[in-house]
Every structure is written in C-alpha cells, then in structure tokens.
XYZ file of N, CA and C in Angstrom:
810
model
N 0.844 -1.194 0.000
C 0.000 0.000 0.000
C 0.881 1.246 0.000
N 0.603 2.167 -0.904
C 1.389 3.377 -1.032
C 1.019 4.382 0.035
N 2.024 4.930 0.687
C 1.802 5.975 1.678
C 2.568 7.225 1.260
N 2.024 8.412 1.532
C 2.698 9.638 1.099
C 3.938 9.904 1.920
N 4.946 10.538 1.299
C 6.107 10.964 2.084
C 5.667 11.943 3.162
N 6.503 12.094 4.176
C 6.163 12.975 5.284
C 6.018 14.411 4.795
N 4.885 15.016 5.142
C 4.602 16.384 4.737
C 4.081 17.151 5.941
N 4.566 18.352 6.126
C 4.091 19.203 7.209
C 3.048 20.166 6.632
N 1.828 20.106 7.181
C 0.760 21.002 6.759
C 0.364 21.841 7.967
N 0.530 23.124 7.856
C 0.239 24.016 8.969
C -1.230 24.410 8.965
N -1.827 24.454 10.156
C -3.252 24.755 10.289
C -3.597 26.106 9.661
N -2.704 27.081 9.794
C -3.007 28.413 9.276
C -2.989 28.469 7.753
N -2.586 27.358 7.117
C -2.542 27.335 5.656
C -3.926 27.264 5.038
N -4.959 26.978 5.831
C -6.317 27.025 5.316
C -6.969 25.663 5.167
N -8.262 25.699 4.846
C -9.087 24.504 4.822
C -8.701 23.527 3.717
N -8.066 24.024 2.659
C -7.771 23.176 1.498
C -6.322 22.685 1.488
N -5.532 23.109 2.462
C -4.101 22.820 2.425
C -3.795 21.330 2.513
N -4.497 20.616 3.388
C -4.210 19.194 3.571
C -4.513 18.402 2.304
N -5.676 18.654 1.696
C -6.007 17.963 0.449
C -5.020 18.298 -0.668
N -4.656 19.580 -0.776
C -3.731 19.982 -1.833
C -2.373 19.320 -1.642
N -1.940 19.195 -0.392
C -0.659 18.532 -0.132
C -0.712 17.067 -0.550
N -1.814 16.392 -0.243
C -1.957 14.996 -0.646
C -2.030 14.860 -2.166
N -2.721 15.791 -2.810
C -2.824 15.737 -4.272
C -1.472 15.968 -4.936
N -0.657 16.831 -4.358
C 0.693 17.046 -4.900
C 1.545 15.795 -4.769
N 1.202 14.956 -3.786
C 1.942 13.708 -3.589
C 1.379 12.569 -4.443
N 0.409 12.861 -5.292
C -0.103 11.842 -6.205
C -1.438 11.249 -5.841
N -2.036 11.691 -4.734
C -3.351 11.195 -4.322
C -4.414 12.149 -4.873
N -4.856 11.873 -6.070
C -5.741 12.801 -6.764
C -7.122 12.882 -6.114
N -7.684 11.730 -5.774
C -9.042 11.687 -5.230
C -8.979 11.497 -3.706
N -9.144 12.589 -2.983
C -9.101 12.566 -1.519
C -10.536 12.678 -1.007
N -10.976 11.679 -0.255
C -12.344 11.664 0.275
C -12.344 12.055 1.745
N -13.386 12.757 2.141
C -13.596 13.083 3.541
C -14.867 12.428 4.037
N -14.911 12.055 5.307
C -16.099 11.433 5.897
C -16.372 12.034 7.269
N -17.646 12.200 7.571
C -18.043 12.736 8.874
C -19.461 12.277 9.168
N -19.926 12.532 10.397
C -21.271 12.120 10.803
C -22.002 13.263 11.477
N -23.308 13.087 11.625
C -24.145 14.014 12.369
C -25.133 13.213 13.207
N -25.387 13.674 14.415
C -26.368 13.017 15.276
C -25.798 12.079 16.298
N -24.489 12.050 16.450
C -23.886 11.138 17.423
C -24.361 11.455 18.843
N -24.490 12.729 19.169
C -24.860 13.110 20.523
C -26.347 13.237 20.765
N -27.158 13.026 19.744
C -28.607 13.139 19.904
C -29.167 11.882 20.558
N -30.277 12.031 21.281
C -30.916 10.857 21.884
C -32.178 10.467 21.131
N -32.426 11.119 19.992
C -33.566 10.771 19.146
C -33.191 11.006 17.702
N -33.815 10.225 16.811
C -33.546 10.375 15.394
C -32.369 9.539 14.941
N -32.103 9.562 13.646
C -31.061 8.700 13.083
C -29.657 9.258 13.266
N -28.694 8.392 13.067
C -27.293 8.775 12.893
C -27.058 8.858 11.389
N -26.436 9.917 10.920
C -26.220 10.110 9.496
C -24.734 10.297 9.236
N -24.195 9.539 8.294
C -22.795 9.679 7.891
C -22.740 10.047 6.417
N -21.719 10.798 6.049
C -21.567 11.213 4.659
C -20.102 11.165 4.265
N -19.873 11.047 2.961
C -18.526 11.093 2.401
C -18.568 11.933 1.137
N -17.466 12.602 0.842
C -17.425 13.458 -0.339
C -16.014 13.527 -0.901
N -15.930 13.626 -2.220
C -14.675 13.871 -2.927
C -14.852 15.161 -3.710
N -14.046 16.167 -3.408
C -14.120 17.444 -4.116
C -13.108 17.481 -5.253
N -13.390 18.233 -6.304
C -12.439 18.346 -7.423
C -11.163 19.054 -7.005
N -10.110 18.826 -7.767
C -8.878 19.561 -7.559
C -9.050 21.004 -8.036
N -8.215 21.884 -7.535
C -8.178 23.243 -8.038
C -9.342 24.106 -7.593
N -9.560 25.182 -8.343
C -10.543 26.180 -7.956
C -11.962 25.638 -7.931
N -12.282 24.683 -8.804
C -13.645 24.157 -8.829
C -14.014 23.497 -7.506
N -13.040 22.974 -6.800
C -13.305 22.320 -5.532
C -13.376 23.272 -4.355
N -13.159 24.555 -4.596
C -13.208 25.544 -3.516
C -14.616 26.132 -3.429
N -15.271 25.895 -2.310
C -16.665 26.289 -2.119
C -16.734 27.456 -1.153
N -17.289 28.548 -1.612
C -17.385 29.749 -0.799
C -18.214 29.485 0.458
N -17.635 29.803 1.611
C -18.344 29.636 2.869
C -18.281 28.258 3.473
N -17.578 27.318 2.829
C -17.477 25.960 3.368
C -16.759 25.984 4.709
N -17.340 25.311 5.694
C -16.762 25.242 7.039
C -17.422 24.083 7.776
N -16.926 23.820 8.969
C -17.573 22.858 9.855
C -19.056 23.212 9.940
N -19.915 22.230 9.702
C -21.357 22.487 9.645
C -21.889 23.111 10.928
N -21.248 22.809 12.052
C -21.721 23.334 13.335
C -21.459 24.838 13.464
N -20.578 25.367 12.636
C -20.249 26.783 12.687
C -21.097 27.609 11.734
N -21.916 26.971 10.928
C -22.725 27.662 9.930
C -24.164 27.832 10.418
N -24.808 28.872 9.953
C -26.240 29.013 10.211
C -27.007 28.020 9.351
N -28.270 27.795 9.676
C -29.079 26.856 8.899
C -29.157 27.273 7.442
N -29.328 28.568 7.189
C -29.412 29.053 5.803
C -28.091 28.856 5.074
N -26.979 29.122 5.755
C -25.664 28.930 5.137
C -25.400 27.463 4.842
N -25.802 26.587 5.755
C -25.616 25.147 5.520
C -26.368 24.701 4.277
N -27.599 25.175 4.114
C -28.386 24.787 2.939
C -27.706 25.257 1.651
N -27.185 26.473 1.674
C -26.505 26.990 0.476
C -25.249 26.193 0.176
N -24.448 25.935 1.220
C -23.217 25.170 1.022
C -23.540 23.737 0.599
N -24.599 23.164 1.171
C -25.039 21.821 0.773
C -25.283 21.767 -0.731
N -26.019 22.737 -1.251
C -26.310 22.758 -2.691
C -25.029 22.874 -3.509
N -24.068 23.657 -3.017
C -22.795 23.804 -3.734
C -21.991 22.509 -3.710
N -21.980 21.833 -2.570
C -21.259 20.558 -2.479
C -21.863 19.536 -3.445
N -23.185 19.435 -3.451
C -23.861 18.500 -4.348
C -23.552 18.834 -5.805
N -23.512 20.120 -6.134
C -23.278 20.537 -7.510
C -21.829 20.317 -7.947
N -20.879 20.469 -7.021
C -19.470 20.451 -7.403
C -18.745 19.146 -7.123
N -19.196 18.386 -6.179
C -18.460 17.180 -5.769
C -18.290 16.207 -6.930
N -17.121 15.595 -7.010
C -16.922 14.507 -7.970
C -17.801 13.327 -7.595
N -17.955 13.105 -6.303
C -18.824 12.024 -5.813
C -19.174 12.319 -4.362
N -20.349 11.888 -3.954
C -20.746 12.024 -2.557
C -21.756 10.928 -2.230
N -21.857 10.588 -0.957
C -22.790 9.547 -0.512
C -23.219 9.855 0.910
N -24.464 9.532 1.213
C -25.019 9.744 2.551
C -25.682 8.458 3.027
N -25.379 8.042 4.239
C -25.939 6.828 4.823
C -26.706 7.193 6.093
N -27.914 6.665 6.230
C -28.782 6.956 7.369
C -28.980 5.695 8.206
N -28.686 5.783 9.504
C -28.844 4.667 10.424
C -29.979 4.998 11.394
N -31.091 4.261 11.370
C -32.219 4.586 12.243
C -31.906 4.330 13.714
N -32.718 4.921 14.572
C -32.482 4.852 16.017
C -32.464 3.419 16.538
N -33.350 2.554 16.009
C -33.375 1.182 16.523
C -32.106 0.421 16.170
N -31.473 0.782 15.051
C -30.203 0.149 14.691
C -29.085 0.617 15.613
N -29.100 1.883 15.981
C -28.123 2.400 16.946
C -28.263 1.661 18.267
N -29.504 1.435 18.706
C -29.725 0.693 19.949
C -29.237 -0.750 19.839
N -29.488 -1.373 18.694
C -29.178 -2.797 18.544
C -27.683 -3.062 18.416
N -26.958 -2.183 17.729
C -25.551 -2.454 17.423
C -24.581 -1.625 18.246
N -25.061 -0.549 18.839
C -24.184 0.342 19.580
C -23.773 1.539 18.730
N -23.636 2.687 19.365
C -23.373 3.934 18.653
C -22.052 3.909 17.899
N -20.970 3.526 18.558
C -19.658 3.587 17.925
C -19.563 2.611 16.755
N -20.100 1.420 16.927
C -20.089 0.439 15.837
C -20.851 0.990 14.631
N -22.028 1.569 14.879
C -22.821 2.139 13.791
C -22.114 3.324 13.144
N -21.454 4.128 13.947
C -20.748 5.290 13.423
C -19.663 4.877 12.431
N -18.826 3.934 12.824
C -17.756 3.482 11.944
C -18.307 2.753 10.726
N -19.329 1.922 10.937
C -19.913 1.182 9.824
C -20.547 2.120 8.807
N -21.209 3.168 9.288
C -21.863 4.112 8.384
C -20.838 4.889 7.565
N -19.754 5.344 8.194
C -18.715 6.047 7.439
C -18.042 5.122 6.443
N -17.806 3.872 6.861
C -17.209 2.895 5.949
C -18.103 2.665 4.736
N -19.413 2.532 4.970
C -20.341 2.295 3.873
C -20.455 3.516 2.962
N -20.456 4.704 3.557
C -20.516 5.917 2.737
C -19.297 6.026 1.833
N -18.134 5.752 2.388
C -16.908 5.808 1.587
C -16.902 4.738 0.492
N -17.371 3.543 0.839
C -17.404 2.458 -0.137
C -18.424 2.709 -1.243
N -19.416 3.563 -0.971
C -20.477 3.825 -1.939
C -20.149 4.948 -2.908
N -19.033 5.619 -2.709
C -18.665 6.717 -3.603
C -18.469 6.218 -5.028
N -19.003 6.955 -5.975
C -18.884 6.563 -7.377
C -17.458 6.716 -7.890
N -16.680 7.576 -7.255
C -15.260 7.719 -7.551
C -14.482 7.063 -6.417
N -13.650 6.090 -6.733
C -12.911 5.382 -5.682
C -11.828 6.291 -5.112
N -11.886 6.600 -3.819
C -10.871 7.489 -3.238
C -9.503 6.817 -3.195
N -8.469 7.643 -3.309
C -7.094 7.162 -3.202
C -6.507 7.454 -1.827
N -7.163 8.325 -1.096
C -6.776 8.631 0.284
C -8.033 9.093 1.000
N -8.135 8.773 2.304
C -9.342 9.094 3.066
C -8.979 9.888 4.314
N -9.719 10.964 4.541
C -9.604 11.759 5.761
C -10.907 11.641 6.529
N -10.828 11.315 7.793
C -12.029 11.179 8.623
C -11.939 12.097 9.826
N -13.090 12.456 10.348
C -13.143 13.365 11.486
C -13.059 12.583 12.789
N -11.917 12.651 13.432
C -11.774 12.093 14.772
C -11.439 10.618 14.838
N -12.224 9.773 14.160
C -12.063 8.327 14.274
C -11.479 7.746 12.985
N -10.484 6.875 13.136
C -9.981 6.152 11.987
C -10.971 5.078 11.575
N -11.059 4.823 10.281
C -11.965 3.805 9.743
C -11.115 2.761 9.031
N -11.150 1.525 9.544
C -10.341 0.476 8.932
C -11.125 -0.233 7.830
N -10.423 -1.133 7.124
C -11.071 -1.939 6.097
C -11.365 -1.207 4.805
N -10.670 -0.101 4.538
C -10.966 0.685 3.335
C -10.073 0.338 2.152
N -8.977 -0.342 2.402
C -8.025 -0.768 1.365
C -7.336 0.411 0.685
N -7.406 1.584 1.283
C -6.655 2.753 0.830
C -6.109 3.440 2.066
N -5.010 4.176 1.936
C -4.469 4.859 3.115
C -5.415 5.938 3.609
N -5.337 6.215 4.893
C -6.215 7.219 5.472
C -5.632 7.820 6.724
N -6.283 8.881 7.174
C -5.812 9.590 8.358
C -7.016 10.116 9.127
N -7.054 9.823 10.433
C -8.065 10.406 11.307
C -7.550 11.764 11.766
N -8.306 12.808 11.503
C -7.865 14.175 11.774
C -8.690 14.759 12.917
N -8.023 15.222 13.962
C -8.717 15.857 15.072
C -9.390 17.130 14.571
N -10.708 17.249 14.843
C -11.502 18.361 14.333
C -11.326 18.499 12.823
N -11.424 17.370 12.151
C -11.186 17.338 10.711
C -12.119 18.221 9.922
N -13.340 18.447 10.423
C -14.279 19.300 9.698
C -13.886 20.768 9.759
N -12.845 21.105 10.554
C -12.322 22.470 10.588
C -10.938 22.557 9.953
N -10.439 21.414 9.473
C -9.076 21.341 8.951
C -9.054 20.965 7.471
N -9.935 20.076 7.051
C -9.915 19.553 5.680
C -11.234 19.838 4.974
N -11.173 20.372 3.769
C -12.374 20.776 3.039
C -13.296 19.606 2.758
N -12.744 18.446 2.374
C -13.603 17.312 2.041
C -14.344 16.797 3.274
N -13.720 16.896 4.446
C -14.398 16.489 5.681
C -15.483 17.505 6.029
N -15.181 18.790 5.855
C -16.196 19.821 6.086
C -17.385 19.629 5.154
N -17.108 19.279 3.892
C -18.192 19.031 2.929
C -19.051 17.864 3.383
N -18.407 16.798 3.869
C -19.153 15.638 4.362
C -19.978 16.015 5.587
N -19.434 16.872 6.449
C -20.167 17.275 7.645
C -21.424 18.054 7.278
N -21.344 18.889 6.247
C -22.517 19.651 5.798
C -23.556 18.714 5.194
N -23.120 17.765 4.371
C -24.052 16.798 3.786
C -24.792 16.028 4.882
N -24.043 15.563 5.880
C -24.652 14.768 6.953
C -25.599 15.616 7.797
N -25.167 16.819 8.151
C -25.966 17.674 9.020
C -27.267 18.119 8.351
N -27.188 18.574 7.113
C -28.389 19.034 6.413
C -29.365 17.884 6.201
N -28.838 16.719 5.806
C -29.709 15.550 5.620
C -30.421 15.206 6.917
N -29.675 15.163 8.011
C -30.294 14.804 9.287
C -31.292 15.860 9.753
N -30.954 17.119 9.598
C -31.882 18.183 10.014
C -33.194 18.089 9.245
N -33.120 17.801 7.961
C -34.337 17.658 7.163
C -35.181 16.488 7.665
N -34.528 15.403 8.010
C -35.242 14.245 8.537
C -35.941 14.602 9.849
N -35.233 15.321 10.719
C -35.814 15.662 12.021
C -37.003 16.613 11.880
N -36.972 17.504 10.902
C -38.118 18.370 10.653
C -39.322 17.536 10.215
N -39.083 16.538 9.367
C -40.165 15.638 8.957
C -40.692 14.831 10.148
N -39.791 14.381 11.005
C -40.207 13.605 12.175
C -41.006 14.462 13.155
N -40.732 15.747 13.185
C -41.487 16.636 14.059
C -42.967 16.652 13.682
N -43.245 16.540 12.388
C -44.641 16.498 11.938
C -45.306 15.191 12.338
N -44.533 14.104 12.361
C -45.101 12.803 12.709
C -45.179 12.553 14.197
N -44.287 13.195 14.954
C -44.250 13.036 16.409
C -44.250 14.415 17.053
N -45.377 15.123 17.005
C -45.427 16.487 17.552
C -45.283 16.488 19.072
N -44.828 17.613 19.575
C -44.733 17.777 21.021
C -43.337 17.649 21.578
N -42.406 17.088 20.773
C -41.032 16.921 21.256
C -40.117 18.068 20.822
N -40.523 18.828 19.830
C -39.692 19.925 19.344
C -38.555 19.493 18.451
N -38.703 18.338 17.760
C -37.628 17.832 16.914
C -37.176 18.840 15.859
N -38.091 19.649 15.353
C -37.735 20.610 14.307
C -36.785 21.680 14.820
N -36.802 21.913 16.132
C -35.947 22.952 16.713
C -34.625 22.400 17.235
N -34.699 21.410 18.116
C -33.457 20.915 18.735
C -32.896 19.683 18.036
N -33.607 19.150 17.052
C -33.132 18.051 16.207
C -32.798 16.781 16.994
N -33.446 16.596 18.144
C -33.253 15.372 18.910
C -32.128 15.414 19.911
N -31.446 16.540 20.020
C -30.370 16.651 21.006
C -30.967 16.883 22.401
N -30.165 16.691 23.424
C -30.672 16.681 24.796
C -30.685 18.102 25.341
N -31.647 18.873 24.904
C -31.837 20.230 25.403
C -32.804 20.206 26.589
N -32.912 21.331 27.275
C -33.866 21.421 28.381
C -35.292 21.201 27.889
N -35.607 21.744 26.716
C -36.938 21.574 26.142
C -37.231 20.105 25.851
N -36.253 19.422 25.277
C -36.429 18.013 24.943
C -36.562 17.170 26.205
N -35.745 17.464 27.192
C -35.808 16.721 28.454
C -37.179 16.866 29.108
N -37.721 18.080 29.091
C -39.043 18.308 29.670
C -40.116 17.533 28.908
N -40.018 17.492 27.571
C -40.989 16.759 26.760
C -40.901 15.258 27.022
N -39.694 14.755 27.201
C -39.513 13.337 27.513
C -40.186 12.981 28.833
N -40.015 13.818 29.818
C -40.614 13.547 31.129
C -42.133 13.622 31.080
N -42.638 14.529 30.268
C -44.082 14.719 30.191
C -44.754 13.677 29.307
N -44.139 13.340 28.176
C -44.785 12.511 27.169
C -44.225 11.094 27.099
N -43.028 10.892 27.665
C -42.356 9.625 27.457
C -41.728 9.600 26.077
N -40.905 8.594 25.774
C -40.233 8.540 24.478
C -41.160 8.052 23.365
N -40.816 8.373 22.135
C -41.495 7.826 20.966
C -40.567 6.816 20.300
N -41.007 6.231 19.212
C -40.221 5.189 18.545
C -38.933 5.713 17.923
N -38.803 7.014 17.766
C -37.586 7.584 17.193
C -36.533 7.892 18.246
N -36.819 7.610 19.515
C -35.827 7.816 20.560
C -34.863 6.626 20.647
N -33.687 6.889 21.185
C -32.667 5.854 21.370
C -32.722 5.379 22.818
N -33.270 4.199 23.010
C -33.463 3.679 24.362
C -32.158 3.221 25.008
N -31.095 3.089 24.238
C -29.806 2.741 24.827
C -29.199 3.927 25.569
N -29.744 5.116 25.361
C -29.283 6.308 26.067
C -29.947 6.363 27.445
N -29.179 6.694 28.456
C -29.652 6.637 29.834
C -30.848 7.549 30.062
N -30.821 8.752 29.512
C -31.902 9.700 29.792
C -33.234 9.225 29.217
N -33.193 8.485 28.095
C -34.422 7.948 27.511
C -34.894 6.733 28.297
N -33.966 5.831 28.582
C -34.336 4.623 29.321
C -34.859 4.946 30.713
N -34.371 6.030 31.301
C -34.762 6.361 32.671
C -36.250 6.673 32.785
N -36.828 7.319 31.760
C -38.240 7.697 31.866
C -39.171 6.516 31.650
N -38.652 5.381 31.201
C -39.472 4.185 31.042
C -39.170 3.144 32.116
N -38.193 3.427 32.973
C -37.807 2.464 33.997
C -36.937 1.352 33.470
N -36.356 1.526 32.262
C -35.527 0.483 31.655
C -34.038 0.725 31.856
N -33.679 1.746 32.632
C -32.271 2.113 32.751
C -31.437 1.092 33.512
N -32.085 0.134 34.192
C -31.321 -0.888 34.899
C -30.874 -2.011 33.972
N -31.394 -2.029 32.750
C -31.002 -3.060 31.789
C -29.721 -2.654 31.050
N -28.985 -3.624 30.483
C -27.849 -3.287 29.624
C -28.336 -2.462 28.432
N -27.525 -1.532 27.923
C -27.976 -0.609 26.880
C -28.645 -1.261 25.681
N -28.112 -2.379 25.193
C -28.649 -2.955 23.955
C -29.929 -3.746 24.173
N -30.353 -3.898 25.417
C -31.610 -4.612 25.669
C -32.703 -3.675 26.173
N -32.456 -2.374 26.103
C -33.420 -1.421 26.654
C -34.565 -1.119 25.700
N -34.335 -1.237 24.397
C -35.372 -0.823 23.460
C -36.522 -1.809 23.471
N -37.740 -1.353 23.788
C -38.890 -2.268 23.823
C -39.299 -2.677 22.414
N -39.655 -3.936 22.264
C -40.097 -4.476 20.981
C -41.430 -5.180 21.170
N -42.293 -5.109 20.171
C -43.551 -5.836 20.213
C -44.395 -5.449 21.407
N -44.836 -6.462 22.144
C -45.700 -6.220 23.298
C -44.989 -5.403 24.363
N -43.669 -5.563 24.469
C -42.936 -4.829 25.492
C -42.923 -3.328 25.208
N -43.123 -2.963 23.927
C -43.190 -1.544 23.598
C -44.411 -0.910 24.273
N -45.561 -1.547 24.135
C -46.776 -1.009 24.748
C -46.629 -0.919 26.264
N -45.972 -1.929 26.834
C -45.753 -1.921 28.280
C -44.869 -0.750 28.683
N -43.819 -0.512 27.913
C -42.913 0.588 28.225
C -43.601 1.929 28.064
N -44.420 2.054 27.024
C -45.130 3.309 26.812
C -46.145 3.563 27.924
N -46.812 2.510 28.357
C -47.786 2.655 29.437
C -47.079 3.070 30.721
N -45.914 2.475 30.952
C -45.155 2.783 32.158
C -44.697 4.239 32.156
N -44.351 4.759 30.952
C -43.860 6.129 30.870
C -44.985 7.145 30.737
N -46.218 6.668 30.507
C -47.343 7.576 30.329
C -47.490 8.079 28.920
N -46.703 7.520 27.976
C -46.777 7.971 26.591
C -47.887 7.248 25.853
N -48.266 7.822 24.726
C -49.277 7.204 23.874
C -48.573 6.339 22.838
N -48.973 5.086 22.719
C -48.333 4.182 21.776
C -48.770 4.434 20.350
N -48.224 3.658 19.433
C -48.615 3.764 18.036
C -47.519 4.382 17.191
N -47.573 4.154 15.893
C -46.574 4.690 14.987
C -47.234 5.611 13.989
N -46.438 6.484 13.439
C -46.897 7.400 12.408
C -45.959 7.284 11.227
N -46.517 7.088 10.022
C -45.676 7.013 8.837
C -45.123 8.392 8.511
N -43.829 8.459 8.266
C -43.187 9.738 7.995
C -42.357 9.615 6.724
N -42.533 10.545 5.814
C -41.680 10.591 4.629
C -40.414 11.339 4.990
N -39.265 10.686 4.844
C -38.017 11.276 5.302
C -37.329 12.026 4.165
N -37.560 13.332 4.109
C -36.857 14.169 3.151
C -37.039 13.721 1.731
N -35.909 13.532 1.015
C -35.940 13.185 -0.392
C -35.931 11.674 -0.603
N -35.928 10.918 0.486
C -35.820 9.473 0.350
C -37.149 8.868 -0.087
N -37.078 7.783 -0.812
C -38.283 7.137 -1.302
C -38.849 6.153 -0.298
N -38.092 5.820 0.760
C -38.558 4.895 1.775
C -37.798 5.161 3.057
N -38.286 4.662 4.185
C -37.580 4.884 5.445
C -36.186 4.272 5.397
N -35.233 4.831 6.152
C -33.877 4.308 6.140
C -33.812 2.886 6.656
N -32.944 2.074 6.037
C -32.781 0.680 6.425
C -31.495 0.517 7.215
N -31.367 -0.566 7.984
C -30.140 -0.808 8.743
C -28.924 -0.817 7.846
N -27.814 -0.333 8.367
C -26.605 -0.223 7.567
C -26.116 -1.573 7.078
N -26.450 -2.652 7.783
C -26.023 -3.967 7.356
C -26.749 -4.467 6.122
N -27.820 -3.786 5.722
C -28.590 -4.261 4.584
C -28.583 -3.257 3.433
N -29.256 -2.147 3.596
C -29.378 -1.187 2.520
C -28.827 0.162 2.928
N -28.419 0.930 1.942
C -27.891 2.256 2.177
C -28.858 3.282 1.620
N -29.177 4.271 2.411
C -29.929 5.412 1.904
C -28.891 6.390 1.395
N -28.778 6.560 0.097
C -27.652 7.293 -0.470
C -28.122 8.302 -1.470
N -27.570 9.506 -1.349
C -27.683 10.507 -2.385
C -26.293 10.658 -2.966
N -26.143 10.725 -4.245
C -24.789 10.913 -4.733
C -24.684 10.748 -6.215
N -23.473 10.927 -6.715
C -23.274 10.778 -8.139
C -21.829 10.976 -8.503
N -21.566 10.970 -9.763
C -20.224 11.177 -10.281
C -20.320 12.189 -11.397
N -19.336 13.103 -11.423
C -19.317 14.132 -12.457
C -17.959 14.162 -13.118
C-alpha cells in the first residue's frame, strides 16, 4: 500500500491545504467522511462522504464545519457541495439500529459504507476524529477534521443538512417533542418533553436519559429498546401514547434501512 512521504501542513494554511498537499503527492481523489447526530438521543445517525475536485472548482465559498454555519448557510453550502463534488454519498442509520448495534459500531460502519459507496474510488481518506479500517486505501483520522480539511467539512454539511431535514419531517409525525428545533439533542426543552410525554419510537433507548423515563435504565444498553408487546408496556409505564406514524423522510423514497442491509444514499459522479 502506497503511503505519502512525510509532509508538514500548517493549520493556518487554510481549509484546502491538507487535500492539496496529498494531491501534490499523487493522491488525486481525496475523500472526507463525517457524521451528524452522534450526541442526539432521538432520530437517526447520518454519515456522509465526499470527494471534491482539484483546483478552484473544488473551492466552495463559505465551506466550514457544519456546526459553525447558520441553517441558511448550511443549505446553500449543501447545494454547492452536491453541484461540485466529484462524488458524494449519505448513509442513514435509524435509532433502533443504533440501539441494537451500539453507537460507535454504527458510526464506523456508516462512514465505511458511505466511503465504499462513492462513485469515484478514493485514493486517500480523511475522517473526522475516528480512523476507519477496512478501506483498502491509506487514510488519516484528523482531530476536528471538519475544521481542517475541506472534504471532511463538505461531508459534515451533507450529513448535518440531511439529518436536520429528517428531524423536521419527524417533528410532523411526532409532535410535542420539538424535533424541528433541537433536532433530537438533549436540550432542556427536549428533556421536559420526555418527562411529560415519554419517548417515541424515534428515541434511542440505549441512552440513559431515555431509558430512565421508562424504567428500563437498569437493563444493559442494547436490551433497553422495547419491541412488540414490550413496547406497549414501556409506553404505558412512561405515560406515553403508543402507536406509529408514517413519515416521509426528506428526499428518500422509503424509510432508512439498517446499515447492514441497505444504504440510503444521495450521490453521483461528475
């Protein structure tokens, strides 16, 4: 496996410096991967990967870590990434899959699947924070990569915008939790709604704060999510109203499937 010679890239050199250095070393297609929703206790985990073009075409005005952008800026940058990227992919992991497999396992699996789904095969991979093995190409886990590498920042915007759109749709199907505002993160508003209404099917029962309101917090994390008849029992115990509501998730044609089976992917090659 080819590895680049040692190169020093200074942080002050800008968001595109790391990719440009790798491209000068012969790695033309540099992919970035990131996720959104890791810290949320409701809604899906979303991972994305992107390969930006070399040169000026790959430079997107206003591109930055998605958490540093306003909602309007993220939407604009999202459209630019989709329009300019050589390839991009987005993978959605539903809450029940996070409960069943564990957050970290799902996080790595989703980034791996997003990278593997790119229409352009990357020659080098940059990931935010966590290294991803099994890619068969060299890679580097970059601390705060979405603030250091443009392709990782692009992936962070793809993941964040996709997830935010899903949470807005879920707010219509599960009113009263404020998903459209806090996007499933553990805010004071969300905590109050959980205590008053109990969790819905889009909550992650492996999280202590969710399991606590149903009395399931004494169980191991992966056995906390109620299934079948136990769901009704858990909802009754928490005072919540049972039942499901069909929700159309953004631009997807069907609800997201477990990462081990199908990928919910937006992407292409140019």
